[in-house]
mmCIF file of C-alpha atoms in Angstrom:
data_model
loop_
_atom_site.group_PDB
_atom_site.id
_atom_site.type_symbol
_atom_site.label_atom_id
_atom_site.label_comp_id
_atom_site.label_asym_id
_atom_site.label_seq_id
_atom_site.Cartn_x
_atom_site.Cartn_y
_atom_site.Cartn_z
ATOM 1 C CA MET A 1 0.015 -0.038 -0.017
ATOM 2 C CA THR A 2 1.404 3.434 -0.859
ATOM 3 C CA ALA A 3 0.137 6.552 0.782
ATOM 4 C CA ASN A 4 0.480 10.053 -0.711
ATOM 5 C CA ALA A 5 0.762 12.837 1.887
ATOM 6 C CA THR A 6 0.688 16.562 1.275
ATOM 7 C CA GLU A 7 2.462 19.037 3.454
ATOM 8 C CA GLN A 8 -0.738 18.931 5.605
ATOM 9 C CA THR A 9 -0.265 15.180 5.972
ATOM 10 C CA GLN A 10 -3.339 14.508 3.931
ATOM 11 C CA VAL A 11 -3.540 10.729 3.315
ATOM 12 C CA LEU A 12 -4.746 9.490 -0.010
ATOM 13 C CA VAL A 13 -4.361 5.722 -0.672
ATOM 14 C CA PRO A 14 -5.005 3.947 -3.971
ATOM 15 C CA LEU A 15 -7.100 0.807 -3.293
ATOM 16 C CA THR A 16 -6.623 -1.553 -6.221
ATOM 17 C CA THR A 17 -7.579 -4.934 -4.724
ATOM 18 C CA PRO A 18 -10.018 -6.301 -2.160
ATOM 19 C CA GLU A 19 -7.156 -7.119 -0.034
ATOM 20 C CA GLU A 20 -5.972 -3.457 0.022
ATOM 21 C CA VAL A 21 -9.484 -2.336 0.819
ATOM 22 C CA ASP A 22 -9.532 -4.591 4.030
ATOM 23 C CA ARG A 23 -6.021 -3.528 4.936
ATOM 24 C CA PHE A 24 -6.794 0.134 4.541
ATOM 25 C CA LEU A 25 -9.911 -0.073 6.806
ATOM 26 C CA GLN A 26 -7.913 -2.089 9.378
ATOM 27 C CA ASP A 27 -5.093 0.433 9.408
ATOM 28 C CA TYR A 28 -7.335 3.467 9.819
ATOM 29 C CA PRO A 29 -10.221 3.191 12.336
ATOM 30 C CA LEU A 30 -11.773 6.352 10.942
ATOM 31 C CA ALA A 31 -11.453 6.689 7.219
ATOM 32 C CA ALA A 32 -13.363 7.152 3.936
ATOM 33 C CA ILE A 33 -13.414 5.528 0.551
ATOM 34 C CA PHE A 34 -14.043 7.500 -2.585
ATOM 35 C CA LYS A 35 -15.129 5.674 -5.698
ATOM 36 C CA ALA A 36 -13.933 7.607 -8.813
ATOM 37 C CA GLY A 37 -15.646 7.304 -12.182
ATOM 38 C CA THR A 38 -14.676 8.870 -15.433
ATOM 39 C CA CYS A 39 -17.244 11.575 -15.850
ATOM 40 C CA HIS A 40 -17.191 15.239 -14.643
ATOM 41 C CA LYS A 41 -19.308 14.307 -11.701
ATOM 42 C CA THR A 42 -16.339 12.623 -10.123
ATOM 43 C CA MET A 43 -14.186 15.664 -10.561
ATOM 44 C CA GLN A 44 -16.760 17.873 -8.956
ATOM 45 C CA GLY A 45 -17.455 15.374 -6.187
ATOM 46 C CA PHE A 46 -13.746 14.989 -5.199
ATOM 47 C CA GLY A 47 -13.256 18.756 -5.391
ATOM 48 C CA VAL A 48 -15.916 19.015 -2.646
ATOM 49 C CA VAL A 49 -14.299 16.262 -0.554
ATOM 50 C CA GLU A 50 -10.825 17.872 -0.945
ATOM 51 C CA SER A 51 -12.086 21.202 0.372
ATOM 52 C CA PHE A 52 -12.926 19.349 3.617
ATOM 53 C CA LEU A 53 -9.701 17.368 3.770
ATOM 54 C CA GLN A 54 -7.851 20.738 3.899
ATOM 55 C CA ARG A 55 -9.364 21.264 7.272
ATOM 56 C CA HIS A 56 -10.022 17.756 8.577
ATOM 57 C CA GLU A 57 -7.782 14.763 9.431
ATOM 58 C CA LEU A 58 -9.302 11.918 7.473
ATOM 59 C CA PRO A 59 -7.442 9.243 5.507
ATOM 60 C CA VAL A 60 -9.207 8.581 2.095
ATOM 61 C CA GLY A 61 -8.808 5.499 0.006
ATOM 62 C CA PHE A 62 -9.750 5.991 -3.578
ATOM 63 C CA ILE A 63 -10.835 3.477 -6.098
ATOM 64 C CA ARG A 64 -10.703 4.020 -9.898
ATOM 65 C CA VAL A 65 -13.785 1.801 -10.528
ATOM 66 C CA VAL A 66 -12.963 1.149 -14.298
ATOM 67 C CA GLU A 67 -9.522 -0.101 -13.630
ATOM 68 C CA TRP A 68 -9.915 -1.514 -10.093
ATOM 69 C CA ARG A 69 -13.466 -3.081 -10.423
ATOM 70 C CA PRO A 70 -12.710 -6.032 -7.912
ATOM 71 C CA ALA A 71 -11.965 -3.524 -5.224
ATOM 72 C CA SER A 72 -15.093 -1.569 -5.984
ATOM 73 C CA ASN A 73 -17.264 -4.786 -5.973
ATOM 74 C CA HIS A 74 -15.675 -5.779 -2.672
ATOM 75 C CA VAL A 75 -16.706 -2.459 -1.077
ATOM 76 C CA ALA A 76 -20.246 -2.958 -2.238
ATOM 77 C CA GLU A 77 -20.269 -6.543 -0.828
ATOM 78 C CA ARG A 78 -18.785 -5.544 2.322
ATOM 79 C CA THR A 79 -21.014 -2.735 3.047
ATOM 80 C CA GLY A 80 -24.300 -3.749 1.384
ATOM 81 C CA LEU A 81 -24.382 -0.312 -0.397
ATOM 82 C CA VAL A 82 -25.390 -0.107 -3.977
ATOM 83 C CA HIS A 83 -22.360 0.934 -6.084
ATOM 84 C CA HIS A 84 -22.226 4.442 -7.510
ATOM 85 C CA SER A 85 -19.484 6.543 -8.955
ATOM 86 C CA PRO A 86 -18.567 8.872 -7.641
ATOM 87 C CA GLN A 87 -19.400 7.631 -4.214
ATOM 88 C CA PHE A 88 -18.190 8.827 -0.745
ATOM 89 C CA ILE A 89 -18.398 6.349 2.206
ATOM 90 C CA LEU A 90 -17.292 7.150 5.768
ATOM 91 C CA PHE A 91 -16.113 4.245 7.882
ATOM 92 C CA ARG A 92 -15.537 3.726 11.582
ATOM 93 C CA ASP A 93 -13.911 0.547 12.782
ATOM 94 C CA GLY A 94 -14.483 -0.963 9.296
ATOM 95 C CA GLU A 95 -18.229 -0.347 9.349
ATOM 96 C CA ALA A 96 -19.916 2.190 6.946
ATOM 97 C CA GLN A 97 -21.357 5.145 8.769
ATOM 98 C CA PHE A 98 -22.394 7.460 5.976
ATOM 99 C CA GLU A 99 -22.695 7.322 2.119
ATOM 100 C CA VAL A 100 -23.416 9.992 -0.474
ATOM 101 C CA ASN A 101 -23.080 9.736 -4.188
ATOM 102 C CA ASN A 102 -23.314 11.427 -7.565
ATOM 103 C CA TRP A 103 -24.519 15.028 -7.591
ATOM 104 C CA ASP A 104 -25.467 14.656 -3.849
ATOM 105 C CA ILE A 105 -21.736 15.071 -2.885
ATOM 106 C CA THR A 106 -22.133 18.674 -1.874
ATOM 107 C CA PRO A 107 -20.794 20.905 0.923
ATOM 108 C CA GLN A 108 -24.296 20.932 2.455
ATOM 109 C CA ALA A 109 -24.294 17.060 2.647
ATOM 110 C CA LEU A 110 -20.722 16.685 3.949
ATOM 111 C CA GLU A 111 -20.515 19.603 6.409
ATOM 112 C CA PRO A 112 -22.592 18.106 9.259
ATOM 113 C CA VAL A 113 -20.901 14.665 8.852
ATOM 114 C CA PHE A 114 -17.267 16.126 9.035
ATOM 115 C CA ARG A 115 -18.306 18.448 11.790
ATOM 116 C CA GLN A 116 -19.714 15.606 13.968
ATOM 117 C CA HIS A 117 -17.409 12.744 13.138
ATOM 118 C CA VAL A 118 -14.018 13.924 11.720
ATOM 119 C CA PRO A 119 -11.534 15.838 13.718
ATOM 120 C CA LEU A 120 -10.111 19.148 12.552
ATOM 121 C CA ARG A 121 -6.465 19.674 11.725
ATOM 122 C CA GLU A 122 -4.562 21.670 14.255
ATOM 123 C CA GLY A 123 -5.288 25.378 13.711
ATOM 124 C CA ALA A 124 -7.859 24.791 10.995
ATOM 125 C CA ALA A 125 -10.883 26.142 12.805
ATOM 126 C CA LYS A 126 -9.120 29.503 13.600
ATOM 127 C CA VAL A 127 -7.834 29.934 10.133
ATOM 128 C CA ALA A 128 -11.312 29.184 8.658
ATOM 129 C CA THR A 129 -12.994 31.618 11.034
ATOM 130 C CA ASP A 130 -10.457 34.437 10.507
ATOM 131 C CA ASP A 131 -10.737 34.109 6.759
ATOM 132 C CA ASN A 132 -14.536 33.798 6.631
ATOM 133 C CA VAL A 133 -16.205 36.078 9.199
ATOM 134 C CA GLU A 134 -13.834 39.039 9.526
ATOM 135 C CA PRO A 135 -16.180 41.352 7.570
ATOM 136 C CA TYR A 136 -18.990 40.513 10.091
ATOM 137 C CA ARG A 137 -16.651 41.164 13.001
ATOM 138 C CA ARG A 138 -15.877 44.692 11.601
ATOM 139 C CA LEU A 139 -19.502 45.478 11.295
ATOM 140 C CA MET A 140 -20.299 44.348 14.682
ATOM 141 C CA ARG A 141 -17.370 46.366 16.253
ATOM 142 C CA ALA A 142 -18.459 49.471 14.274
ATOM 143 C CA TYR A 143 -22.048 49.146 15.521
ATOM 144 C CA LEU A 144 -20.867 48.606 19.189
ATOM 145 C CA ALA A 145 -18.572 51.614 18.885
ATOM 146 C CA GLY A 146 -21.479 53.784 17.861
ATOM 147 C CA GLU A 147 -20.194 54.238 14.260
ATOM 148 C CA LEU A 148 -23.359 52.637 12.763
ATOM 149 C CA SER A 149 -26.988 53.175 13.734
ATOM 150 C CA GLU A 150 -29.084 50.170 14.677
ATOM 151 C CA TRP A 151 -30.826 50.143 11.397
ATOM 152 C CA ALA A 152 -27.767 50.815 9.267
ATOM 153 C CA PHE A 153 -25.931 47.972 11.007
ATOM 154 C CA GLN A 154 -28.927 45.637 10.515
ATOM 155 C CA ASP A 155 -29.270 46.427 6.815
ATOM 156 C CA GLN A 156 -25.565 46.183 6.044
ATOM 157 C CA TYR A 157 -25.203 42.876 8.055
ATOM 158 C CA VAL A 158 -28.201 41.186 6.411
ATOM 159 C CA THR A 159 -27.185 42.408 2.947
ATOM 160 C CA LEU A 160 -23.633 41.077 3.394
ATOM 161 C CA PHE A 161 -24.880 37.692 4.722
ATOM 162 C CA ARG A 162 -27.358 37.409 1.857
ATOM 163 C CA ASP A 163 -24.781 38.245 -0.893
ATOM 164 C CA ASP A 164 -21.876 36.337 0.643
ATOM 165 C CA ALA A 165 -20.659 33.998 -2.030
ATOM 166 C CA SER A 166 -17.982 32.293 0.012
ATOM 167 C CA LEU A 167 -18.452 28.730 1.192
ATOM 168 C CA ARG A 168 -20.065 28.830 4.657
ATOM 169 C CA SER A 169 -20.294 25.832 6.881
ATOM 170 C CA GLN A 170 -23.475 24.889 8.787
ATOM 171 C CA ARG A 171 -21.915 26.171 11.937
ATOM 172 C CA GLU A 172 -20.973 29.516 10.534
ATOM 173 C CA PHE A 173 -24.515 29.888 9.098
ATOM 174 C CA GLU A 174 -26.079 29.052 12.456
ATOM 175 C CA LEU A 175 -23.907 31.495 14.196
ATOM 176 C CA LEU A 176 -24.332 34.422 11.763
ATOM 177 C CA SER A 177 -28.107 33.939 11.468
ATOM 178 C CA ARG A 178 -28.573 34.340 15.204
ATOM 179 C CA LEU A 179 -29.007 38.069 14.885
ATOM 180 C CA PHE A 180 -31.485 38.486 12.184
ATOM 181 C CA GLY A 181 -32.474 35.042 10.856
ATOM 182 C CA ASP A 182 -32.131 33.603 7.453
ATOM 183 C CA PRO A 183 -30.925 36.221 5.086
ATOM 184 C CA ASP A 184 -32.921 34.770 2.169
ATOM 185 C CA ALA A 185 -36.095 35.965 3.916
ATOM 186 C CA TYR A 186 -34.890 39.633 3.458
ATOM 187 C CA HIS A 187 -35.790 41.190 0.089
ATOM 188 C CA GLY A 188 -35.141 44.868 0.799
ATOM 189 C CA GLY A 189 -36.712 47.410 3.038
ATOM 190 C CA LEU A 190 -36.228 47.699 6.741
ATOM 191 C CA HIS A 191 -39.660 46.461 7.437
ATOM 192 C CA GLN A 192 -38.567 43.070 6.305
ATOM 193 C CA LEU A 193 -36.088 42.865 9.127
ATOM 194 C CA GLY A 194 -38.558 43.415 12.002
ATOM 195 C CA ALA A 195 -37.953 45.368 15.171
ATOM 196 C CA PRO A 196 -34.691 44.268 16.833
ATOM 197 C CA GLN A 197 -36.237 44.374 20.256
ATOM 198 C CA GLU A 198 -38.421 41.570 19.333
ATOM 199 C CA ARG A 199 -35.359 39.348 19.539
ATOM 200 C CA GLY A 200 -33.958 40.836 22.747
ATOM 201 C CA ASP A 201 -31.424 43.579 23.258
ATOM 202 C CA LEU A 202 -29.445 43.914 19.973
ATOM 203 C CA ARG A 203 -26.252 45.149 21.539
ATOM 204 C CA GLU A 204 -26.073 42.383 24.025
ATOM 205 C CA ARG A 205 -26.626 39.933 21.265
ATOM 206 C CA VAL A 206 -24.031 41.391 19.039
ATOM 207 C CA GLN A 207 -21.544 41.417 21.870
ATOM 208 C CA ALA A 208 -22.212 37.809 22.724
ATOM 209 C CA LEU A 209 -21.873 36.662 19.048
ATOM 210 C CA LEU A 210 -18.645 38.749 18.715
ATOM 211 C CA ASN A 211 -17.301 36.979 21.823
ATOM 212 C CA GLU A 212 -18.166 33.522 20.377
ATOM 213 C CA LEU A 213 -16.511 34.296 17.024
ATOM 214 C CA GLY A 214 -13.359 35.205 18.854
#
């Protein structure tokens, strides 16, 4: 078995035979297998998986199903899961815990699974938070310093959240939506936002969220 590690010690292992599948799952109590086909769905699906591997410690065995079909068939027989390509299967102690395939391999599908079951790389959580939520921190600090009125802060915050194009994890979405709810419900006009006092003191909630974001 050969393992390919990046500078972040990302482990990718080719699984070409049934024996290599069994050895891989024995060597790594928490691991995943990715079945790779030949169409563009595979490239997109593995791109999604790789985005999580940059932040999480998870060995991944990959199977090129056309060339290494016995290994692919063995995974299906071992797990009882219908074969797909692409297909992502998370294992713990050799048992399949989660499976997703084809166009369903999305950030929305994988984020809660990685969050609950796969450890973060050292320092990954801080880097991701610093990169992704700093614009919200700046807005909150400006509001708390009196540089923005309540309504101006509310409008700018929700507009930023609604138009934010960066990949946002479920945890980040839940945190950022605490102040004013789902940004998709806002279509312009302050009346859409509702009175802040209906949710409790806004300054206290902003300070609490800012503290949690670090």
